[in-house]
């Protein structure tokens, strides 16, 4: 058996997230279905770098799988993409050590969040950005974001449903770029808790719209209370952009 | 009654084209439904600059309608967009002369055609570009396009189903731009016959892939025979970009 590390992109609009579940179409299910066909009906299990929620997109999600087949990347890509639906695409496949693990070996991730702020709704951006046609003070948002760069207990910024005990994470970069009518947020860190990026974006929107001040962020962080942070921003603006390994 | 000229954008993926028809969702139907709601149940007829086919997109389709309401553009846009589905958006509305006609008064149109040529399928481009992951000689395509700029009988480049007797049209610009993994074709002319842009693109692809030569174009034009030109390129790459009036 050869272990493989694979990279995929998906338009999450019509998926109930990455992980297989009883109801709803999932990315994992589509991947395993395609790999099963390539392996004459044998189940090939797929292990990702982590889940993504319903509606969340990926440009660089990573997973591992084992196969008796020895193929170069290009042949994997061509064969598997021929079996996958249009909204999911295999980008590359490389041989990995037998003990490589797509989830345990992650050392960092980058997420991007796309906000469309144009006055008039753009039909082409509907599924691919979150829509916020109101004034935002980007400088204040940048100032607020600075308070979140570092190592903190992010309990205030993760879903109350989170089961993880340890909520300490390190964010190394928060970048906020204005490109035409879009605001693009980039987050890089060691790992992100459930809904963490979307709650940070929701909180930065509260700052940008003047409801809270950048200087309120340290207090929100220290409260360890989800209710203190902003709303969870819409899934459709979020992209798992890149996953880093040792 | 006030006559209005209005501009809309739509993602054509889930439409059976612009014009109302017995089966399938159309842009006209959605517009008239929204306008009817705004007019307390009275029918408001919509007349466009021309049809677009199923799957074809628009960034700047124009239509006219009459209304007893006197509203500024911004109020029309806000009110109507609140009643339209996400994949159709009203961009602007302006007062027009009572005899303005969105179809008869057209003096020109610009269409764009987006071709994605990346080696690996991109899930985010699926509905919005046509996919052609093969080598293309863009210089040869540009050379071929030059033969189509001017005033010609475009019978070879329109659907055999065309009922129009006069197939003489003037193309003033064909521009072929390479942007990353995309090839963007821009066509400006006095008017375009049924499927004309898509058949020209299909024929330019035959040139780009070496199946015919740029110098074959004049002969294809002169043949006045649809069978001599290339295939009709996919609808999903085509955008009605702008409509010009006197």
GROMACS .gro file of N, CA and C in nm, chain B residues 22-82:
model
  183
  268UNK      N    1  -4.303   2.851  -2.247
  268UNK     CA    2  -4.395   2.768  -2.168
  268UNK      C    3  -4.323   2.687  -2.059
  269UNK      N    4  -4.205   2.633  -2.091
  269UNK     CA    5  -4.135   2.552  -1.990
  269UNK      C    6  -4.005   2.617  -1.950
  270UNK      N    7  -3.975   2.617  -1.824
  270UNK     CA    8  -3.845   2.667  -1.779
  270UNK      C    9  -3.854   2.810  -1.731
  271UNK      N   10  -3.766   2.839  -1.638
  271UNK     CA   11  -3.757   2.969  -1.572
  271UNK      C   12  -3.685   3.066  -1.667
  272UNK      N   13  -3.740   3.186  -1.683
  272UNK     CA   14  -3.674   3.284  -1.770
  272UNK      C   15  -3.653   3.416  -1.697
  273UNK      N   16  -3.561   3.495  -1.750
  273UNK     CA   17  -3.528   3.624  -1.690
  273UNK      C   18  -3.648   3.718  -1.701
  274UNK      N   19  -3.710   3.719  -1.819
  274UNK     CA   20  -3.825   3.807  -1.839
  274UNK      C   21  -3.935   3.780  -1.738
  275UNK      N   22  -3.962   3.651  -1.716
  275UNK     CA   23  -4.065   3.610  -1.622
  275UNK      C   24  -4.035   3.661  -1.480
  276UNK      N   25  -3.908   3.647  -1.438
  276UNK     CA   26  -3.871   3.693  -1.303
  276UNK      C   27  -3.883   3.845  -1.293
  277UNK      N   28  -3.844   3.915  -1.399
  277UNK     CA   29  -3.855   4.062  -1.399
  277UNK      C   30  -4.001   4.104  -1.391
  278UNK      N   31  -4.085   4.043  -1.476
  278UNK     CA   32  -4.226   4.083  -1.478
  278UNK      C   33  -4.297   4.048  -1.348
  279UNK      N   34  -4.254   3.936  -1.287
  279UNK     CA   35  -4.312   3.898  -1.158
  279UNK      C   36  -4.280   4.004  -1.051
  280UNK      N   37  -4.153   4.046  -1.049
  280UNK     CA   38  -4.111   4.146  -0.948
  280UNK      C   39  -4.181   4.280  -0.974
  281UNK      N   40  -4.187   4.321  -1.101
  281UNK     CA   41  -4.250   4.450  -1.133
  281UNK      C   42  -4.401   4.446  -1.103
  282UNK      N   43  -4.461   4.332  -1.126
  282UNK     CA   44  -4.604   4.317  -1.096
  282UNK      C   45  -4.630   4.337  -0.947
  283UNK      N   46  -4.542   4.279  -0.863
  283UNK     CA   47  -4.556   4.298  -0.719
  283UNK      C   48  -4.544   4.445  -0.681
  284UNK      N   49  -4.452   4.515  -0.749
  284UNK     CA   50  -4.432   4.658  -0.719
  284UNK      C   51  -4.549   4.741  -0.767
  285UNK      N   52  -4.628   4.687  -0.861
  285UNK     CA   53  -4.741   4.762  -0.917
  285UNK      C   54  -4.875   4.703  -0.873
  286UNK      N   55  -4.876   4.653  -0.752
  286UNK     CA   56  -5.000   4.602  -0.691
  286UNK      C   57  -5.077   4.506  -0.780
  287UNK      N   58  -5.006   4.419  -0.847
  287UNK     CA   59  -5.073   4.317  -0.925
  287UNK      C   60  -5.098   4.352  -1.072
  288UNK      N   61  -5.065   4.473  -1.114
  288UNK     CA   62  -5.082   4.506  -1.257
  288UNK      C   63  -4.963   4.456  -1.336
  289UNK      N   64  -4.991   4.399  -1.452
  289UNK     CA   65  -4.883   4.349  -1.537
  289UNK      C   66  -4.799   4.464  -1.591
  290UNK      N   67  -4.668   4.452  -1.582
  290UNK     CA   68  -4.576   4.548  -1.641
  290UNK      C   69  -4.493   4.472  -1.743
  291UNK      N   70  -4.510   4.504  -1.871
  291UNK     CA   71  -4.440   4.429  -1.975
  291UNK      C   72  -4.298   4.479  -1.990
  292UNK      N   73  -4.209   4.385  -2.014
  292UNK     CA   74  -4.066   4.414  -2.022
  292UNK      C   75  -4.021   4.382  -2.166
  293UNK      N   76  -3.951   4.476  -2.230
  293UNK     CA   77  -3.901   4.452  -2.366
  293UNK      C   78  -3.749   4.469  -2.365
  294UNK      N   79  -3.679   4.362  -2.399
  294UNK     CA   80  -3.533   4.364  -2.387
  294UNK      C   81  -3.466   4.407  -2.518
  295UNK      N   82  -3.336   4.426  -2.511
  295UNK     CA   83  -3.255   4.459  -2.629
  295UNK      C   84  -3.246   4.340  -2.724
  296UNK      N   85  -3.287   4.224  -2.675
  296UNK     CA   86  -3.280   4.101  -2.754
  296UNK      C   87  -3.271   3.984  -2.658
  297UNK      N   88  -3.294   3.864  -2.710
  297UNK     CA   89  -3.291   3.746  -2.623
  297UNK      C   90  -3.148   3.707  -2.589
  298UNK      N   91  -3.135   3.631  -2.483
  298UNK     CA   92  -3.013   3.554  -2.465
  298UNK      C   93  -3.058   3.409  -2.444
  299UNK      N   94  -2.971   3.316  -2.483
  299UNK     CA   95  -3.006   3.174  -2.474
  299UNK      C   96  -2.990   3.117  -2.334
  300UNK      N   97  -3.040   2.998  -2.315
  300UNK     CA   98  -3.023   2.926  -2.189
  300UNK      C   99  -2.876   2.919  -2.152
  301UNK      N  100  -2.843   2.954  -2.030
  301UNK     CA  101  -2.706   2.943  -1.981
  301UNK      C  102  -2.617   3.063  -2.011
  302UNK      N  103  -2.663   3.152  -2.100
  302UNK     CA  104  -2.585   3.271  -2.133
  302UNK      C  105  -2.604   3.376  -2.023
  303UNK      N  106  -2.496   3.443  -1.987
  303UNK     CA  107  -2.499   3.542  -1.880
  303UNK      C  108  -2.512   3.684  -1.936
  304UNK      N  109  -2.541   3.777  -1.846
  304UNK     CA  110  -2.540   3.918  -1.887
  304UNK      C  111  -2.482   4.005  -1.777
  305UNK      N  112  -2.400   4.099  -1.820
  305UNK     CA  113  -2.348   4.201  -1.729
  305UNK      C  114  -2.416   4.335  -1.755
  306UNK      N  115  -2.475   4.348  -1.875
  306UNK     CA  116  -2.536   4.476  -1.911
  306UNK      C  117  -2.650   4.461  -2.011
  307UNK      N  118  -2.743   4.372  -1.982
  307UNK     CA  119  -2.864   4.359  -2.065
  307UNK      C  120  -2.951   4.482  -2.038
  308UNK      N  121  -3.022   4.529  -2.141
  308UNK     CA  122  -3.108   4.647  -2.125
  308UNK      C  123  -3.251   4.610  -2.162
  309UNK      N  124  -3.347   4.668  -2.091
  309UNK     CA  125  -3.487   4.652  -2.129
  309UNK      C  126  -3.562   4.782  -2.102
  310UNK      N  127  -3.681   4.796  -2.160
  310UNK     CA  128  -3.765   4.911  -2.124
  310UNK      C  129  -3.897   4.862  -2.069
  311UNK      N  130  -3.960   4.950  -1.993
  311UNK     CA  131  -4.093   4.921  -1.940
  311UNK      C  132  -4.162   5.054  -1.910
  312UNK      N  133  -4.293   5.050  -1.896
  312UNK     CA  134  -4.371   5.170  -1.865
  312UNK      C  135  -4.431   5.156  -1.726
  313UNK      N  136  -4.434   5.267  -1.654
  313UNK     CA  137  -4.489   5.262  -1.518
  313UNK      C  138  -4.550   5.397  -1.482
  314UNK      N  139  -4.656   5.393  -1.403
  314UNK     CA  140  -4.711   5.519  -1.350
  314UNK      C  141  -4.627   5.572  -1.233
  315UNK      N  142  -4.538   5.490  -1.182
  315UNK     CA  143  -4.457   5.531  -1.066
  315UNK      C  144  -4.344   5.622  -1.110
  316UNK      N  145  -4.318   5.726  -1.032
  316UNK     CA  146  -4.206   5.815  -1.062
  316UNK      C  147  -4.103   5.802  -0.951
  317UNK      N  148  -4.004   5.719  -0.977
  317UNK     CA  149  -3.904   5.694  -0.873
  317UNK      C  150  -3.765   5.720  -0.929
  318UNK      N  151  -3.671   5.763  -0.845
  318UNK     CA  152  -3.532   5.774  -0.891
  318UNK      C  153  -3.468   5.635  -0.899
  319UNK      N  154  -3.357   5.627  -0.975
  319UNK     CA  155  -3.292   5.498  -1.002
  319UNK      C  156  -3.269   5.417  -0.874
  320UNK      N  157  -3.213   5.482  -0.773
  320UNK     CA  158  -3.176   5.409  -0.652
  320UNK      C  159  -3.297   5.341  -0.588
  321UNK      N  160  -3.411   5.408  -0.592
  321UNK     CA  161  -3.530   5.348  -0.530
  321UNK      C  162  -3.583   5.230  -0.612
  322UNK      N  163  -3.581   5.244  -0.744
  322UNK     CA  164  -3.617   5.130  -0.829
  322UNK      C  165  -3.526   5.011  -0.798
  323UNK      N  166  -3.397   5.039  -0.797
  323UNK     CA  167  -3.298   4.932  -0.777
  323UNK      C  168  -3.321   4.861  -0.644
  324UNK      N  169  -3.335   4.938  -0.538
  324UNK     CA  170  -3.353   4.875  -0.407
  324UNK      C  171  -3.483   4.795  -0.399
  325UNK      N  172  -3.590   4.856  -0.447
  325UNK     CA  173  -3.720   4.790  -0.436
  325UNK      C  174  -3.726   4.664  -0.522
  326UNK      N  175  -3.684   4.675  -0.648
  326UNK     CA  176  -3.695   4.559  -0.738
  326UNK      C  177  -3.597   4.449  -0.697
  327UNK      N  178  -3.476   4.485  -0.657
  327UNK     CA  179  -3.381   4.380  -0.617
  327UNK      C  180  -3.429   4.303  -0.494
  328UNK      N  181  -3.506   4.370  -0.411
  328UNK     CA  182  -3.564   4.299  -0.297
  328UNK      C  183  -3.666   4.193  -0.338
   0.00000   0.00000   0.00000
